[in-house]
Amino acid sequence: MVSYDPEIYRNVPLLPLVIPKLERLNISDILGTVGRVFVKHGVFSDFGFLVAHRHFDLDSDEILVDFDSSDGQISVALPWKFHSKVNKVQGPGNLDHFESFGLSRDNKGATSVLAMTWAFDSDGDIHPFEFEMRGDGETSHREPPPPAFVADLFATLKRLGVENIFGLRRCAPKFWETTDDAKRANISHFGDVPIPLELRDKMKVIYWSFNATGESKVNGICVGCTCSAHGDGNSCNCK
């Protein structure tokens, strides 16, 4: 059973619409303030600070699920089929598409779909909008964000005037991400895989982690642009 509302995903902005807002902020001051909230509630080892965003649309019967490759070098987030009446994830919407990335449903014995990223609504409630496939042995360490932490974080973000920009992501190794809009796929690269030279100037910071003293470090970047295709909320076709 998966708790998911497709409307939440639709309300998360496309990254290029968020970038201009980010560029007007003093990110360093925000991270310093937010880091203290993570430390106060002891969640800095479990969650990181995310620019809540999406790269493409999903249909009402789809859910975005991130799946690891067998070698752990990449993970790929793709639309999977979702039955809202029973809150059940069926599997990849297009198995050939799924396997074209070198993925297999047998990877690491993954059997459970769990929330990976969360966004706030206007009332301060937090909702998952991206998910990940994990093995049964990993589910015990995948609890949702504690309510007291969520309330404190939202109050802090609201005071800073950025509650509609940031959310949460479950802690992950350092990564860089590209998106194939035509295939509706987010590909995250881990380890020492180098970023192609032609993409380096297009990378935007979208995820930070904190240590036990509240200091932040960049843990995730992805390709983002501000091209005119996004003025009406269209997906990006930039190369």
mmCIF file of N, CA and C in Angstrom, residues 20-114:
data_model
loop_
_atom_site.group_PDB
_atom_site.id
_atom_site.type_symbol
_atom_site.label_atom_id
_atom_site.label_comp_id
_atom_site.label_asym_id
_atom_site.label_seq_id
_atom_site.Cartn_x
_atom_site.Cartn_y
_atom_site.Cartn_z
ATOM 1 N N PRO A 20 14.682 30.804 -11.088
ATOM 2 C CA PRO A 20 14.757 32.261 -10.863
ATOM 3 C C PRO A 20 14.490 32.652 -9.408
ATOM 4 N N LYS A 21 13.602 31.925 -8.733
ATOM 5 C CA LYS A 21 13.338 32.207 -7.315
ATOM 6 C C LYS A 21 14.561 31.877 -6.472
ATOM 7 N N LEU A 22 15.211 30.756 -6.767
ATOM 8 C CA LEU A 22 16.404 30.360 -6.024
ATOM 9 C C LEU A 22 17.506 31.397 -6.157
ATOM 10 N N GLU A 23 17.659 31.923 -7.343
ATOM 11 C CA GLU A 23 18.759 32.852 -7.601
ATOM 12 C C GLU A 23 18.592 34.182 -6.880
ATOM 13 N N ARG A 24 17.391 34.443 -6.384
ATOM 14 C CA ARG A 24 17.153 35.683 -5.629
ATOM 15 C C ARG A 24 17.338 35.483 -4.127
ATOM 16 N N LEU A 25 17.580 34.248 -3.692
ATOM 17 C CA LEU A 25 17.657 33.942 -2.269
ATOM 18 C C LEU A 25 19.093 33.949 -1.764
ATOM 19 N N ASN A 26 19.231 34.212 -0.457
ATOM 20 C CA ASN A 26 20.516 34.019 0.219
ATOM 21 C C ASN A 26 20.522 32.586 0.746
ATOM 22 N N ILE A 27 20.949 31.650 -0.099
ATOM 23 C CA ILE A 27 20.879 30.234 0.243
ATOM 24 C C ILE A 27 21.709 29.917 1.477
ATOM 25 N N SER A 28 22.853 30.562 1.619
ATOM 26 C CA SER A 28 23.731 30.289 2.753
ATOM 27 C C SER A 28 23.029 30.561 4.075
ATOM 28 N N ASP A 29 22.333 31.698 4.180
ATOM 29 C CA ASP A 29 21.609 32.026 5.409
ATOM 30 C C ASP A 29 20.475 31.041 5.662
ATOM 31 N N ILE A 30 19.758 30.665 4.602
ATOM 32 C CA ILE A 30 18.653 29.716 4.746
ATOM 33 C C ILE A 30 19.171 28.371 5.240
ATOM 34 N N LEU A 31 20.270 27.893 4.655
ATOM 35 C CA LEU A 31 20.832 26.606 5.063
ATOM 36 C C LEU A 31 21.292 26.641 6.515
ATOM 37 N N GLY A 32 21.870 27.750 6.939
ATOM 38 C CA GLY A 32 22.301 27.863 8.321
ATOM 39 C C GLY A 32 21.145 27.756 9.293
ATOM 40 N N THR A 33 20.034 28.410 8.963
ATOM 41 C CA THR A 33 18.846 28.368 9.823
ATOM 42 C C THR A 33 18.197 26.993 9.794
ATOM 43 N N VAL A 34 18.031 26.445 8.612
ATOM 44 C CA VAL A 34 17.365 25.148 8.460
ATOM 45 C C VAL A 34 18.198 24.025 9.072
ATOM 46 N N GLY A 35 19.521 24.113 8.950
ATOM 47 C CA GLY A 35 20.383 23.080 9.513
ATOM 48 C C GLY A 35 20.173 22.906 11.001
ATOM 49 N N ARG A 36 19.915 23.995 11.705
ATOM 50 C CA ARG A 36 19.681 23.907 13.152
ATOM 51 C C ARG A 36 18.398 23.137 13.456
ATOM 52 N N VAL A 37 17.412 23.235 12.578
ATOM 53 C CA VAL A 37 16.160 22.489 12.769
ATOM 54 C C VAL A 37 16.413 20.992 12.591
ATOM 55 N N PHE A 38 17.201 20.629 11.598
ATOM 56 C CA PHE A 38 17.538 19.217 11.380
ATOM 57 C C PHE A 38 18.273 18.644 12.591
ATOM 58 N N VAL A 39 19.220 19.413 13.139
ATOM 59 C CA VAL A 39 19.988 18.951 14.294
ATOM 60 C C VAL A 39 19.102 18.867 15.533
ATOM 61 N N LYS A 40 18.272 19.862 15.744
ATOM 62 C CA LYS A 40 17.379 19.892 16.903
ATOM 63 C C LYS A 40 16.536 18.631 16.995
ATOM 64 N N HIS A 41 16.062 18.147 15.854
ATOM 65 C CA HIS A 41 15.181 16.979 15.834
ATOM 66 C C HIS A 41 15.927 15.680 15.527
ATOM 67 N N GLY A 42 17.233 15.753 15.392
ATOM 68 C CA GLY A 42 18.036 14.550 15.207
ATOM 69 C C GLY A 42 17.757 13.785 13.930
ATOM 70 N N VAL A 43 17.431 14.498 12.851
ATOM 71 C CA VAL A 43 17.068 13.817 11.599
ATOM 72 C C VAL A 43 18.094 14.046 10.486
ATOM 73 N N PHE A 44 19.241 14.635 10.819
ATOM 74 C CA PHE A 44 20.218 14.987 9.779
ATOM 75 C C PHE A 44 20.819 13.754 9.098
ATOM 76 N N SER A 45 20.731 12.587 9.741
ATOM 77 C CA SER A 45 21.231 11.359 9.113
ATOM 78 C C SER A 45 20.173 10.673 8.265
ATOM 79 N N ASP A 46 18.944 11.141 8.366
ATOM 80 C CA ASP A 46 17.831 10.475 7.679
ATOM 81 C C ASP A 46 17.289 11.259 6.489
ATOM 82 N N PHE A 47 17.334 12.585 6.579
ATOM 83 C CA PHE A 47 16.723 13.418 5.537
ATOM 84 C C PHE A 47 17.647 14.565 5.148
ATOM 85 N N GLY A 48 17.467 15.038 3.922
ATOM 86 C CA GLY A 48 18.184 16.204 3.435
ATOM 87 C C GLY A 48 17.202 17.257 2.963
ATOM 88 N N PHE A 49 17.734 18.411 2.599
ATOM 89 C CA PHE A 49 16.953 19.589 2.233
ATOM 90 C C PHE A 49 16.898 19.679 0.714
ATOM 91 N N LEU A 50 15.701 19.719 0.166
ATOM 92 C CA LEU A 50 15.499 19.582 -1.274
ATOM 93 C C LEU A 50 14.803 20.795 -1.871
ATOM 94 N N VAL A 51 15.222 21.198 -3.053
ATOM 95 C CA VAL A 51 14.421 22.104 -3.870
ATOM 96 C C VAL A 51 13.299 21.259 -4.468
ATOM 97 N N ALA A 52 12.074 21.465 -4.001
ATOM 98 C CA ALA A 52 10.945 20.652 -4.476
ATOM 99 C C ALA A 52 10.660 21.005 -5.935
ATOM 100 N N HIS A 53 10.801 20.029 -6.807
ATOM 101 C CA HIS A 53 10.640 20.299 -8.236
ATOM 102 C C HIS A 53 10.317 19.007 -8.979
ATOM 103 N N ARG A 54 9.895 19.176 -10.217
ATOM 104 C CA ARG A 54 9.720 18.040 -11.125
ATOM 105 C C ARG A 54 10.248 18.448 -12.493
ATOM 106 N N HIS A 55 10.397 17.448 -13.365
ATOM 107 C CA HIS A 55 10.940 17.702 -14.702
ATOM 108 C C HIS A 55 9.954 17.430 -15.821
ATOM 109 N N PHE A 56 8.887 16.696 -15.538
ATOM 110 C CA PHE A 56 7.909 16.348 -16.573
ATOM 111 C C PHE A 56 6.589 15.989 -15.905
ATOM 112 N N ASP A 57 5.552 15.867 -16.705
ATOM 113 C CA ASP A 57 4.215 15.560 -16.207
ATOM 114 C C ASP A 57 4.012 14.053 -16.050
ATOM 115 N N LEU A 58 3.062 13.694 -15.189
ATOM 116 C CA LEU A 58 2.593 12.319 -15.050
ATOM 117 C C LEU A 58 1.091 12.290 -15.255
ATOM 118 N N ASP A 59 0.583 11.178 -15.759
ATOM 119 C CA ASP A 59 -0.859 10.987 -15.834
ATOM 120 C C ASP A 59 -1.397 10.656 -14.450
ATOM 121 N N SER A 60 -2.709 10.730 -14.280
ATOM 122 C CA SER A 60 -3.324 10.504 -12.969
ATOM 123 C C SER A 60 -3.174 9.063 -12.487
ATOM 124 N N ASP A 61 -2.858 8.139 -13.404
ATOM 125 C CA ASP A 61 -2.665 6.742 -13.005
ATOM 126 C C ASP A 61 -1.188 6.360 -13.002
ATOM 127 N N GLU A 62 -0.317 7.367 -12.830
ATOM 128 C CA GLU A 62 1.123 7.110 -12.802
ATOM 129 C C GLU A 62 1.746 7.645 -11.518
ATOM 130 N N ILE A 63 2.864 7.051 -11.154
ATOM 131 C CA ILE A 63 3.631 7.448 -9.979
ATOM 132 C C ILE A 63 5.108 7.364 -10.360
ATOM 133 N N LEU A 64 5.922 8.295 -9.883
ATOM 134 C CA LEU A 64 7.338 8.306 -10.249
ATOM 135 C C LEU A 64 8.128 7.462 -9.246
ATOM 136 N N VAL A 65 8.776 6.408 -9.750
ATOM 137 C CA VAL A 65 9.506 5.471 -8.895
ATOM 138 C C VAL A 65 10.963 5.398 -9.338
ATOM 139 N N ASP A 66 11.862 5.573 -8.380
ATOM 140 C CA ASP A 66 13.299 5.523 -8.612
ATOM 141 C C ASP A 66 13.801 4.105 -8.353
ATOM 142 N N PHE A 67 14.601 3.575 -9.282
ATOM 143 C CA PHE A 67 15.042 2.182 -9.207
ATOM 144 C C PHE A 67 16.536 2.116 -9.476
ATOM 145 N N ASP A 68 17.272 1.399 -8.608
ATOM 146 C CA ASP A 68 18.724 1.295 -8.743
ATOM 147 C C ASP A 68 19.120 0.300 -9.829
ATOM 148 N N SER A 69 20.223 0.613 -10.514
ATOM 149 C CA SER A 69 20.824 -0.375 -11.401
ATOM 150 C C SER A 69 21.516 -1.438 -10.551
ATOM 151 N N SER A 70 21.795 -2.585 -11.148
ATOM 152 C CA SER A 70 22.382 -3.688 -10.387
ATOM 153 C C SER A 70 23.786 -3.365 -9.893
ATOM 154 N N ASP A 71 24.521 -2.481 -10.596
ATOM 155 C CA ASP A 71 25.875 -2.138 -10.165
ATOM 156 C C ASP A 71 25.922 -0.929 -9.243
ATOM 157 N N GLY A 72 24.766 -0.305 -8.986
ATOM 158 C CA GLY A 72 24.707 0.825 -8.074
ATOM 159 C C GLY A 72 25.273 2.116 -8.624
ATOM 160 N N GLN A 73 25.636 2.143 -9.902
ATOM 161 C CA GLN A 73 26.218 3.346 -10.489
ATOM 162 C C GLN A 73 25.171 4.401 -10.836
ATOM 163 N N ILE A 74 23.981 3.965 -11.155
ATOM 164 C CA ILE A 74 22.904 4.899 -11.483
ATOM 165 C C ILE A 74 21.606 4.431 -10.842
ATOM 166 N N SER A 75 20.664 5.351 -10.753
ATOM 167 C CA SER A 75 19.266 5.000 -10.495
ATOM 168 C C SER A 75 18.431 5.777 -11.502
ATOM 169 N N VAL A 76 17.294 5.214 -11.871
ATOM 170 C CA VAL A 76 16.444 5.829 -12.885
ATOM 171 C C VAL A 76 15.028 5.951 -12.335
ATOM 172 N N ALA A 77 14.499 7.171 -12.346
ATOM 173 C CA ALA A 77 13.121 7.416 -11.919
ATOM 174 C C ALA A 77 12.236 7.464 -13.157
ATOM 175 N N LEU A 78 11.260 6.558 -13.203
ATOM 176 C CA LEU A 78 10.365 6.413 -14.350
ATOM 177 C C LEU A 78 8.920 6.356 -13.882
ATOM 178 N N PRO A 79 7.964 6.661 -14.764
ATOM 179 C CA PRO A 79 6.550 6.488 -14.408
ATOM 180 C C PRO A 79 6.201 5.005 -14.272
ATOM 181 N N TRP A 80 5.578 4.667 -13.149
ATOM 182 C CA TRP A 80 5.031 3.331 -12.932
ATOM 183 C C TRP A 80 3.513 3.469 -12.853
ATOM 184 N N LYS A 81 2.817 2.389 -13.070
ATOM 185 C CA LYS A 81 1.363 2.407 -12.992
ATOM 186 C C LYS A 81 0.912 2.398 -11.531
ATOM 187 N N PHE A 82 -0.092 3.250 -11.248
ATOM 188 C CA PHE A 82 -0.592 3.398 -9.880
ATOM 189 C C PHE A 82 -2.108 3.290 -9.876
ATOM 190 N N HIS A 83 -2.644 2.429 -9.002
ATOM 191 C CA HIS A 83 -4.091 2.265 -8.858
ATOM 192 C C HIS A 83 -4.540 3.026 -7.610
ATOM 193 N N SER A 84 -5.102 4.211 -7.815
ATOM 194 C CA SER A 84 -5.427 5.088 -6.690
ATOM 195 C C SER A 84 -6.511 4.523 -5.784
ATOM 196 N N LYS A 85 -7.425 3.732 -6.327
ATOM 197 C CA LYS A 85 -8.527 3.217 -5.508
ATOM 198 C C LYS A 85 -8.036 2.275 -4.414
ATOM 199 N N VAL A 86 -6.946 1.585 -4.690
ATOM 200 C CA VAL A 86 -6.407 0.645 -3.699
ATOM 201 C C VAL A 86 -5.001 1.047 -3.247
ATOM 202 N N ASN A 87 -4.546 2.235 -3.674
ATOM 203 C CA ASN A 87 -3.207 2.726 -3.317
ATOM 204 C C ASN A 87 -2.130 1.680 -3.589
ATOM 205 N N LYS A 88 -2.133 1.138 -4.791
ATOM 206 C CA LYS A 88 -1.201 0.070 -5.128
ATOM 207 C C LYS A 88 -0.405 0.420 -6.377
ATOM 208 N N VAL A 89 0.906 0.177 -6.307
ATOM 209 C CA VAL A 89 1.790 0.374 -7.451
ATOM 210 C C VAL A 89 1.912 -0.948 -8.195
ATOM 211 N N GLN A 90 1.584 -0.932 -9.476
ATOM 212 C CA GLN A 90 1.586 -2.167 -10.255
ATOM 213 C C GLN A 90 2.973 -2.517 -10.781
ATOM 214 N N GLY A 91 3.711 -1.536 -11.266
ATOM 215 C CA GLY A 91 5.021 -1.793 -11.852
ATOM 216 C C GLY A 91 5.286 -0.799 -12.963
ATOM 217 N N PRO A 92 6.417 -0.936 -13.655
ATOM 218 C CA PRO A 92 6.742 -0.003 -14.741
ATOM 219 C C PRO A 92 5.634 0.060 -15.775
ATOM 220 N N GLY A 93 5.290 1.278 -16.182
ATOM 221 C CA GLY A 93 4.233 1.427 -17.175
ATOM 222 C C GLY A 93 4.612 0.839 -18.514
ATOM 223 N N ASN A 94 5.912 0.860 -18.830
ATOM 224 C CA ASN A 94 6.421 0.313 -20.085
ATOM 225 C C ASN A 94 7.662 -0.503 -19.754
ATOM 226 N N LEU A 95 7.520 -1.822 -19.748
ATOM 227 C CA LEU A 95 8.625 -2.685 -19.326
ATOM 228 C C LEU A 95 9.825 -2.580 -20.265
ATOM 229 N N ASP A 96 9.574 -2.458 -21.568
ATOM 230 C CA ASP A 96 10.685 -2.306 -22.513
ATOM 231 C C ASP A 96 11.460 -1.020 -22.236
ATOM 232 N N HIS A 97 10.724 0.043 -21.947
ATOM 233 C CA HIS A 97 11.339 1.320 -21.596
ATOM 234 C C HIS A 97 12.192 1.157 -20.343
ATOM 235 N N PHE A 98 11.650 0.499 -19.344
ATOM 236 C CA PHE A 98 12.335 0.239 -18.078
ATOM 237 C C PHE A 98 13.637 -0.527 -18.322
ATOM 238 N N GLU A 99 13.561 -1.579 -19.102
ATOM 239 C CA GLU A 99 14.729 -2.430 -19.339
ATOM 240 C C GLU A 99 15.754 -1.767 -20.258
ATOM 241 N N SER A 100 15.332 -0.737 -21.012
ATOM 242 C CA SER A 100 16.264 -0.056 -21.915
ATOM 243 C C SER A 100 17.362 0.683 -21.155
ATOM 244 N N PHE A 101 17.149 0.934 -19.865
ATOM 245 C CA PHE A 101 18.149 1.585 -19.027
ATOM 246 C C PHE A 101 19.037 0.562 -18.315
ATOM 247 N N GLY A 102 18.896 -0.716 -18.682
ATOM 248 C CA GLY A 102 19.678 -1.764 -18.042
ATOM 249 C C GLY A 102 19.139 -2.167 -16.686
ATOM 250 N N LEU A 103 17.872 -1.866 -16.432
ATOM 251 C CA LEU A 103 17.249 -2.185 -15.152
ATOM 252 C C LEU A 103 16.541 -3.532 -15.218
ATOM 253 N N SER A 104 16.429 -4.167 -14.064
ATOM 254 C CA SER A 104 15.708 -5.430 -13.957
ATOM 255 C C SER A 104 14.916 -5.429 -12.674
ATOM 256 N N ARG A 105 13.689 -5.945 -12.714
ATOM 257 C CA ARG A 105 12.875 -6.012 -11.499
ATOM 258 C C ARG A 105 13.523 -6.874 -10.425
ATOM 259 N N ASP A 106 14.522 -7.667 -10.790
ATOM 260 C CA ASP A 106 15.212 -8.520 -9.822
ATOM 261 C C ASP A 106 16.371 -7.807 -9.133
ATOM 262 N N ASN A 107 16.639 -6.557 -9.521
ATOM 263 C CA ASN A 107 17.761 -5.831 -8.929
ATOM 264 C C ASN A 107 17.682 -5.804 -7.412
ATOM 265 N N LYS A 108 18.671 -6.394 -6.756
ATOM 266 C CA LYS A 108 18.827 -6.304 -5.300
ATOM 267 C C LYS A 108 17.596 -6.778 -4.541
ATOM 268 N N GLY A 109 16.767 -7.583 -5.136
ATOM 269 C CA GLY A 109 15.592 -8.082 -4.443
ATOM 270 C C GLY A 109 14.621 -7.000 -4.040
ATOM 271 N N ALA A 110 14.599 -5.903 -4.774
ATOM 272 C CA ALA A 110 13.732 -4.777 -4.422
ATOM 273 C C ALA A 110 12.268 -5.169 -4.539
ATOM 274 N N THR A 111 11.518 -4.932 -3.474
ATOM 275 C CA THR A 111 10.117 -5.353 -3.443
ATOM 276 C C THR A 111 9.172 -4.287 -2.915
ATOM 277 N N SER A 112 9.681 -3.247 -2.264
ATOM 278 C CA SER A 112 8.817 -2.282 -1.587
ATOM 279 C C SER A 112 8.983 -0.884 -2.177
ATOM 280 N N VAL A 113 7.858 -0.230 -2.457
ATOM 281 C CA VAL A 113 7.864 1.149 -2.940
ATOM 282 C C VAL A 113 7.686 2.074 -1.739
ATOM 283 N N LEU A 114 8.665 2.951 -1.514
ATOM 284 C CA LEU A 114 8.677 3.818 -0.344
ATOM 285 C C LEU A 114 8.858 5.272 -0.769
#
